[in-house]
Amino acid sequence: MDDTELHRRLLADVRSYDPAVHIRGLLGPYRDVVLLQRAKFMSYEQIAATFVRHGLRISPAAVGAFCRRAFTKAELDRARRVFSDPKEPIVTMTLPPIGAPAFGASAPGAANPAQGMRGPKIARDNY
């Protein structure tokens, strides 16, 4: 095969590539399951082993990458609070993803000095 033929085939492959098809991850449909597992402090290895037992080949590194991309710390904390209540049924677990704060929303305030905690340091030009 000459170089021009190879070049033409490679260009045809690139033109037919649809990136939207390849974005959806293997764990995307099971996001709520993985959220529950992480809320119950299961490790990435344990989560991967669970999926492998059920026939879905996934590595612990892929589970970790999915969790870091899909869940925020606040969302995990909220899920842990929901599942720590024994009266709360698991079926009601439909947490919406936490998005970015609305435009114009204020940042969290400094710690209350009455509680004995110091607030953040502020960078100043005059030392």
PDB file of N, CA, C and O in Angstrom, residues 38-90:
ATOM      1  N   ARG A  38     -19.921   4.359  46.971  1.00  0.00           N
ATOM      2  CA  ARG A  38     -18.954   5.302  47.538  1.00  0.00           C
ATOM      3  C   ARG A  38     -19.491   5.910  48.834  1.00  0.00           C
ATOM      4  O   ARG A  38     -18.730   6.190  49.753  1.00  0.00           O
ATOM      5  N   ALA A  39     -20.803   6.125  48.917  1.00  0.00           N
ATOM      6  CA  ALA A  39     -21.397   6.660  50.141  1.00  0.00           C
ATOM      7  C   ALA A  39     -21.240   5.675  51.291  1.00  0.00           C
ATOM      8  O   ALA A  39     -21.179   6.074  52.457  1.00  0.00           O
ATOM      9  N   LYS A  40     -21.160   4.403  50.967  1.00  0.00           N
ATOM     10  CA  LYS A  40     -20.959   3.373  51.982  1.00  0.00           C
ATOM     11  C   LYS A  40     -19.477   3.032  52.158  1.00  0.00           C
ATOM     12  O   LYS A  40     -19.135   1.997  52.696  1.00  0.00           O
ATOM     13  N   PHE A  41     -18.607   3.928  51.672  1.00  0.00           N
ATOM     14  CA  PHE A  41     -17.160   3.838  51.842  1.00  0.00           C
ATOM     15  C   PHE A  41     -16.536   2.603  51.199  1.00  0.00           C
ATOM     16  O   PHE A  41     -15.530   2.086  51.676  1.00  0.00           O
ATOM     17  N   MET A  42     -17.110   2.108  50.110  1.00  0.00           N
ATOM     18  CA  MET A  42     -16.488   1.004  49.385  1.00  0.00           C
ATOM     19  C   MET A  42     -15.302   1.549  48.595  1.00  0.00           C
ATOM     20  O   MET A  42     -15.367   2.648  48.041  1.00  0.00           O
ATOM     21  N   SER A  43     -14.217   0.786  48.535  1.00  0.00           N
ATOM     22  CA  SER A  43     -13.037   1.221  47.799  1.00  0.00           C
ATOM     23  C   SER A  43     -13.256   1.004  46.301  1.00  0.00           C
ATOM     24  O   SER A  43     -14.174   0.292  45.882  1.00  0.00           O
ATOM     25  N   TYR A  44     -12.389   1.624  45.505  1.00  0.00           N
ATOM     26  CA  TYR A  44     -12.483   1.447  44.056  1.00  0.00           C
ATOM     27  C   TYR A  44     -12.297  -0.028  43.679  1.00  0.00           C
ATOM     28  O   TYR A  44     -12.945  -0.529  42.761  1.00  0.00           O
ATOM     29  N   GLU A  45     -11.428  -0.721  44.390  1.00  0.00           N
ATOM     30  CA  GLU A  45     -11.190  -2.142  44.111  1.00  0.00           C
ATOM     31  C   GLU A  45     -12.441  -2.972  44.411  1.00  0.00           C
ATOM     32  O   GLU A  45     -12.791  -3.872  43.650  1.00  0.00           O
ATOM     33  N   GLN A  46     -13.113  -2.654  45.509  1.00  0.00           N
ATOM     34  CA  GLN A  46     -14.329  -3.392  45.855  1.00  0.00           C
ATOM     35  C   GLN A  46     -15.445  -3.120  44.851  1.00  0.00           C
ATOM     36  O   GLN A  46     -16.186  -4.032  44.471  1.00  0.00           O
ATOM     37  N   ILE A  47     -15.549  -1.880  44.412  1.00  0.00           N
ATOM     38  CA  ILE A  47     -16.576  -1.540  43.421  1.00  0.00           C
ATOM     39  C   ILE A  47     -16.294  -2.249  42.110  1.00  0.00           C
ATOM     40  O   ILE A  47     -17.194  -2.829  41.494  1.00  0.00           O
ATOM     41  N   ALA A  48     -15.027  -2.241  41.678  1.00  0.00           N
ATOM     42  CA  ALA A  48     -14.666  -2.923  40.435  1.00  0.00           C
ATOM     43  C   ALA A  48     -14.922  -4.420  40.539  1.00  0.00           C
ATOM     44  O   ALA A  48     -15.434  -5.040  39.600  1.00  0.00           O
ATOM     45  N   ALA A  49     -14.606  -5.002  41.679  1.00  0.00           N
ATOM     46  CA  ALA A  49     -14.852  -6.441  41.865  1.00  0.00           C
ATOM     47  C   ALA A  49     -16.338  -6.760  41.807  1.00  0.00           C
ATOM     48  O   ALA A  49     -16.740  -7.797  41.255  1.00  0.00           O
ATOM     49  N   THR A  50     -17.165  -5.880  42.340  1.00  0.00           N
ATOM     50  CA  THR A  50     -18.617  -6.084  42.282  1.00  0.00           C
ATOM     51  C   THR A  50     -19.102  -6.087  40.837  1.00  0.00           C
ATOM     52  O   THR A  50     -19.892  -6.955  40.436  1.00  0.00           O
ATOM     53  N   PHE A  51     -18.629  -5.124  40.046  1.00  0.00           N
ATOM     54  CA  PHE A  51     -19.047  -5.069  38.650  1.00  0.00           C
ATOM     55  C   PHE A  51     -18.507  -6.262  37.859  1.00  0.00           C
ATOM     56  O   PHE A  51     -19.207  -6.789  36.987  1.00  0.00           O
ATOM     57  N   VAL A  52     -17.294  -6.704  38.160  1.00  0.00           N
ATOM     58  CA  VAL A  52     -16.726  -7.871  37.465  1.00  0.00           C
ATOM     59  C   VAL A  52     -17.541  -9.117  37.792  1.00  0.00           C
ATOM     60  O   VAL A  52     -17.803  -9.946  36.918  1.00  0.00           O
ATOM     61  N   ARG A  53     -17.971  -9.244  39.053  1.00  0.00           N
ATOM     62  CA  ARG A  53     -18.807 -10.389  39.438  1.00  0.00           C
ATOM     63  C   ARG A  53     -20.107 -10.430  38.651  1.00  0.00           C
ATOM     64  O   ARG A  53     -20.659 -11.489  38.389  1.00  0.00           O
ATOM     65  N   HIS A  54     -20.595  -9.279  38.261  1.00  0.00           N
ATOM     66  CA  HIS A  54     -21.855  -9.211  37.513  1.00  0.00           C
ATOM     67  C   HIS A  54     -21.636  -9.140  36.005  1.00  0.00           C
ATOM     68  O   HIS A  54     -22.576  -8.887  35.257  1.00  0.00           O
ATOM     69  N   GLY A  55     -20.406  -9.349  35.554  1.00  0.00           N
ATOM     70  CA  GLY A  55     -20.134  -9.473  34.129  1.00  0.00           C
ATOM     71  C   GLY A  55     -19.697  -8.211  33.416  1.00  0.00           C
ATOM     72  O   GLY A  55     -19.545  -8.210  32.196  1.00  0.00           O
ATOM     73  N   LEU A  56     -19.448  -7.124  34.129  1.00  0.00           N
ATOM     74  CA  LEU A  56     -18.999  -5.884  33.512  1.00  0.00           C
ATOM     75  C   LEU A  56     -17.515  -5.721  33.818  1.00  0.00           C
ATOM     76  O   LEU A  56     -17.134  -5.519  34.962  1.00  0.00           O
ATOM     77  N   ARG A  57     -16.678  -5.833  32.797  1.00  0.00           N
ATOM     78  CA  ARG A  57     -15.238  -5.757  33.008  1.00  0.00           C
ATOM     79  C   ARG A  57     -14.821  -4.304  33.167  1.00  0.00           C
ATOM     80  O   ARG A  57     -14.927  -3.518  32.243  1.00  0.00           O
ATOM     81  N   ILE A  58     -14.343  -3.976  34.352  1.00  0.00           N
ATOM     82  CA  ILE A  58     -13.931  -2.615  34.670  1.00  0.00           C
ATOM     83  C   ILE A  58     -12.759  -2.686  35.644  1.00  0.00           C
ATOM     84  O   ILE A  58     -12.691  -3.600  36.455  1.00  0.00           O
ATOM     85  N   SER A  59     -11.835  -1.753  35.540  1.00  0.00           N
ATOM     86  CA  SER A  59     -10.668  -1.757  36.427  1.00  0.00           C
ATOM     87  C   SER A  59     -10.888  -0.775  37.572  1.00  0.00           C
ATOM     88  O   SER A  59     -11.677   0.172  37.463  1.00  0.00           O
ATOM     89  N   PRO A  60     -10.185  -0.978  38.683  1.00  0.00           N
ATOM     90  CA  PRO A  60     -10.291  -0.023  39.794  1.00  0.00           C
ATOM     91  C   PRO A  60      -9.861   1.393  39.390  1.00  0.00           C
ATOM     92  O   PRO A  60     -10.426   2.368  39.873  1.00  0.00           O
ATOM     93  N   ALA A  61      -8.891   1.502  38.504  1.00  0.00           N
ATOM     94  CA  ALA A  61      -8.464   2.828  38.046  1.00  0.00           C
ATOM     95  C   ALA A  61      -9.583   3.528  37.275  1.00  0.00           C
ATOM     96  O   ALA A  61      -9.777   4.744  37.408  1.00  0.00           O
ATOM     97  N   ALA A  62     -10.323   2.772  36.491  1.00  0.00           N
ATOM     98  CA  ALA A  62     -11.444   3.360  35.749  1.00  0.00           C
ATOM     99  C   ALA A  62     -12.561   3.790  36.694  1.00  0.00           C
ATOM    100  O   ALA A  62     -13.191   4.828  36.485  1.00  0.00           O
ATOM    101  N   VAL A  63     -12.788   3.028  37.751  1.00  0.00           N
ATOM    102  CA  VAL A  63     -13.795   3.400  38.750  1.00  0.00           C
ATOM    103  C   VAL A  63     -13.368   4.692  39.447  1.00  0.00           C
ATOM    104  O   VAL A  63     -14.171   5.600  39.643  1.00  0.00           O
ATOM    105  N   GLY A  64     -12.089   4.786  39.787  1.00  0.00           N
ATOM    106  CA  GLY A  64     -11.582   5.984  40.438  1.00  0.00           C
ATOM    107  C   GLY A  64     -11.707   7.212  39.550  1.00  0.00           C
ATOM    108  O   GLY A  64     -12.126   8.282  40.004  1.00  0.00           O
ATOM    109  N   ALA A  65     -11.360   7.063  38.282  1.00  0.00           N
ATOM    110  CA  ALA A  65     -11.471   8.184  37.350  1.00  0.00           C
ATOM    111  C   ALA A  65     -12.933   8.604  37.189  1.00  0.00           C
ATOM    112  O   ALA A  65     -13.243   9.803  37.151  1.00  0.00           O
ATOM    113  N   PHE A  66     -13.832   7.638  37.126  1.00  0.00           N
ATOM    114  CA  PHE A  66     -15.257   7.950  37.010  1.00  0.00           C
ATOM    115  C   PHE A  66     -15.753   8.687  38.253  1.00  0.00           C
ATOM    116  O   PHE A  66     -16.480   9.674  38.147  1.00  0.00           O
ATOM    117  N   CYS A  67     -15.362   8.219  39.426  1.00  0.00           N
ATOM    118  CA  CYS A  67     -15.821   8.843  40.667  1.00  0.00           C
ATOM    119  C   CYS A  67     -15.299  10.269  40.798  1.00  0.00           C
ATOM    120  O   CYS A  67     -16.040  11.165  41.215  1.00  0.00           O
ATOM    121  N   ARG A  68     -14.053  10.492  40.442  1.00  0.00           N
ATOM    122  CA  ARG A  68     -13.500  11.846  40.530  1.00  0.00           C
ATOM    123  C   ARG A  68     -14.174  12.783  39.548  1.00  0.00           C
ATOM    124  O   ARG A  68     -14.336  13.973  39.820  1.00  0.00           O
ATOM    125  N   ARG A  69     -14.583  12.265  38.404  1.00  0.00           N
ATOM    126  CA  ARG A  69     -15.223  13.091  37.386  1.00  0.00           C
ATOM    127  C   ARG A  69     -16.712  13.293  37.676  1.00  0.00           C
ATOM    128  O   ARG A  69     -17.258  14.361  37.436  1.00  0.00           O
ATOM    129  N   ALA A  70     -17.375  12.280  38.224  1.00  0.00           N
ATOM    130  CA  ALA A  70     -18.831  12.308  38.323  1.00  0.00           C
ATOM    131  C   ALA A  70     -19.368  12.843  39.651  1.00  0.00           C
ATOM    132  O   ALA A  70     -20.495  13.327  39.689  1.00  0.00           O
ATOM    133  N   PHE A  71     -18.605  12.755  40.738  1.00  0.00           N
ATOM    134  CA  PHE A  71     -19.131  13.115  42.049  1.00  0.00           C
ATOM    135  C   PHE A  71     -18.308  14.222  42.683  1.00  0.00           C
ATOM    136  O   PHE A  71     -17.087  14.214  42.609  1.00  0.00           O
ATOM    137  N   THR A  72     -19.004  15.112  43.351  1.00  0.00           N
ATOM    138  CA  THR A  72     -18.326  16.114  44.161  1.00  0.00           C
ATOM    139  C   THR A  72     -18.313  15.632  45.606  1.00  0.00           C
ATOM    140  O   THR A  72     -19.086  14.744  45.984  1.00  0.00           O
ATOM    141  N   LYS A  73     -17.441  16.223  46.402  1.00  0.00           N
ATOM    142  CA  LYS A  73     -17.377  15.842  47.807  1.00  0.00           C
ATOM    143  C   LYS A  73     -18.693  16.156  48.511  1.00  0.00           C
ATOM    144  O   LYS A  73     -19.167  15.371  49.332  1.00  0.00           O
ATOM    145  N   ALA A  74     -19.307  17.273  48.159  1.00  0.00           N
ATOM    146  CA  ALA A  74     -20.587  17.643  48.774  1.00  0.00           C
ATOM    147  C   ALA A  74     -21.673  16.631  48.441  1.00  0.00           C
ATOM    148  O   ALA A  74     -22.514  16.295  49.289  1.00  0.00           O
ATOM    149  N   GLU A  75     -21.662  16.134  47.211  1.00  0.00           N
ATOM    150  CA  GLU A  75     -22.666  15.141  46.819  1.00  0.00           C
ATOM    151  C   GLU A  75     -22.473  13.837  47.585  1.00  0.00           C
ATOM    152  O   GLU A  75     -23.445  13.210  48.022  1.00  0.00           O
ATOM    153  N   LEU A  76     -21.214  13.412  47.769  1.00  0.00           N
ATOM    154  CA  LEU A  76     -20.952  12.198  48.546  1.00  0.00           C
ATOM    155  C   LEU A  76     -21.369  12.390  50.005  1.00  0.00           C
ATOM    156  O   LEU A  76     -21.965  11.489  50.605  1.00  0.00           O
ATOM    157  N   ASP A  77     -21.071  13.556  50.568  1.00  0.00           N
ATOM    158  CA  ASP A  77     -21.467  13.813  51.957  1.00  0.00           C
ATOM    159  C   ASP A  77     -22.981  13.796  52.109  1.00  0.00           C
ATOM    160  O   ASP A  77     -23.512  13.249  53.070  1.00  0.00           O
ATOM    161  N   ARG A  78     -23.679  14.379  51.142  1.00  0.00           N
ATOM    162  CA  ARG A  78     -25.148  14.387  51.192  1.00  0.00           C
ATOM    163  C   ARG A  78     -25.688  12.963  51.086  1.00  0.00           C
ATOM    164  O   ARG A  78     -26.614  12.578  51.806  1.00  0.00           O
ATOM    165  N   ALA A  79     -25.108  12.156  50.215  1.00  0.00           N
ATOM    166  CA  ALA A  79     -25.557  10.767  50.079  1.00  0.00           C
ATOM    167  C   ALA A  79     -25.286   9.988  51.361  1.00  0.00           C
ATOM    168  O   ALA A  79     -26.095   9.158  51.769  1.00  0.00           O
ATOM    169  N   ARG A  80     -24.166  10.272  52.011  1.00  0.00           N
ATOM    170  CA  ARG A  80     -23.865   9.586  53.273  1.00  0.00           C
ATOM    171  C   ARG A  80     -24.863   9.969  54.358  1.00  0.00           C
ATOM    172  O   ARG A  80     -25.262   9.128  55.169  1.00  0.00           O
ATOM    173  N   ARG A  81     -25.287  11.234  54.377  1.00  0.00           N
ATOM    174  CA  ARG A  81     -26.288  11.645  55.358  1.00  0.00           C
ATOM    175  C   ARG A  81     -27.625  10.966  55.086  1.00  0.00           C
ATOM    176  O   ARG A  81     -28.314  10.541  56.003  1.00  0.00           O
ATOM    177  N   VAL A  82     -27.995  10.863  53.813  1.00  0.00           N
ATOM    178  CA  VAL A  82     -29.273  10.224  53.452  1.00  0.00           C
ATOM    179  C   VAL A  82     -29.262   8.752  53.843  1.00  0.00           C
ATOM    180  O   VAL A  82     -30.233   8.236  54.399  1.00  0.00           O
ATOM    181  N   PHE A  83     -28.161   8.073  53.585  1.00  0.00           N
ATOM    182  CA  PHE A  83     -28.122   6.635  53.843  1.00  0.00           C
ATOM    183  C   PHE A  83     -27.781   6.297  55.282  1.00  0.00           C
ATOM    184  O   PHE A  83     -27.913   5.156  55.691  1.00  0.00           O
ATOM    185  N   SER A  84     -27.335   7.269  56.060  1.00  0.00           N
ATOM    186  CA  SER A  84     -27.054   6.972  57.458  1.00  0.00           C
ATOM    187  C   SER A  84     -28.340   6.919  58.283  1.00  0.00           C
ATOM    188  O   SER A  84     -28.355   6.357  59.365  1.00  0.00           O
ATOM    189  N   ASP A  85     -29.431   7.496  57.768  1.00  0.00           N
ATOM    190  CA  ASP A  85     -30.712   7.453  58.464  1.00  0.00           C
ATOM    191  C   ASP A  85     -31.356   6.097  58.212  1.00  0.00           C
ATOM    192  O   ASP A  85     -31.726   5.779  57.084  1.00  0.00           O
ATOM    193  N   PRO A  86     -31.516   5.241  59.243  1.00  0.00           N
ATOM    194  CA  PRO A  86     -32.062   3.899  59.015  1.00  0.00           C
ATOM    195  C   PRO A  86     -33.523   3.917  58.582  1.00  0.00           C
ATOM    196  O   PRO A  86     -34.003   2.961  57.989  1.00  0.00           O
ATOM    197  N   LYS A  87     -34.264   4.996  58.866  1.00  0.00           N
ATOM    198  CA  LYS A  87     -35.670   5.057  58.481  1.00  0.00           C
ATOM    199  C   LYS A  87     -35.841   5.429  57.015  1.00  0.00           C
ATOM    200  O   LYS A  87     -36.906   5.243  56.449  1.00  0.00           O
ATOM    201  N   GLU A  88     -34.808   5.982  56.429  1.00  0.00           N
ATOM    202  CA  GLU A  88     -34.886   6.453  55.050  1.00  0.00           C
ATOM    203  C   GLU A  88     -34.764   5.264  54.089  1.00  0.00           C
ATOM    204  O   GLU A  88     -33.767   4.557  54.096  1.00  0.00           O
ATOM    205  N   PRO A  89     -35.770   5.005  53.254  1.00  0.00           N
ATOM    206  CA  PRO A  89     -35.659   3.905  52.289  1.00  0.00           C
ATOM    207  C   PRO A  89     -34.680   4.258  51.178  1.00  0.00           C
ATOM    208  O   PRO A  89     -34.542   5.417  50.791  1.00  0.00           O
ATOM    209  N   ILE A  90     -34.020   3.254  50.655  1.00  0.00           N
ATOM    210  CA  ILE A  90     -33.015   3.456  49.615  1.00  0.00           C
ATOM    211  C   ILE A  90     -33.666   3.899  48.307  1.00  0.00           C
ATOM    212  O   ILE A  90     -33.067   4.616  47.525  1.00  0.00           O
TER     213      ILE A  90
END
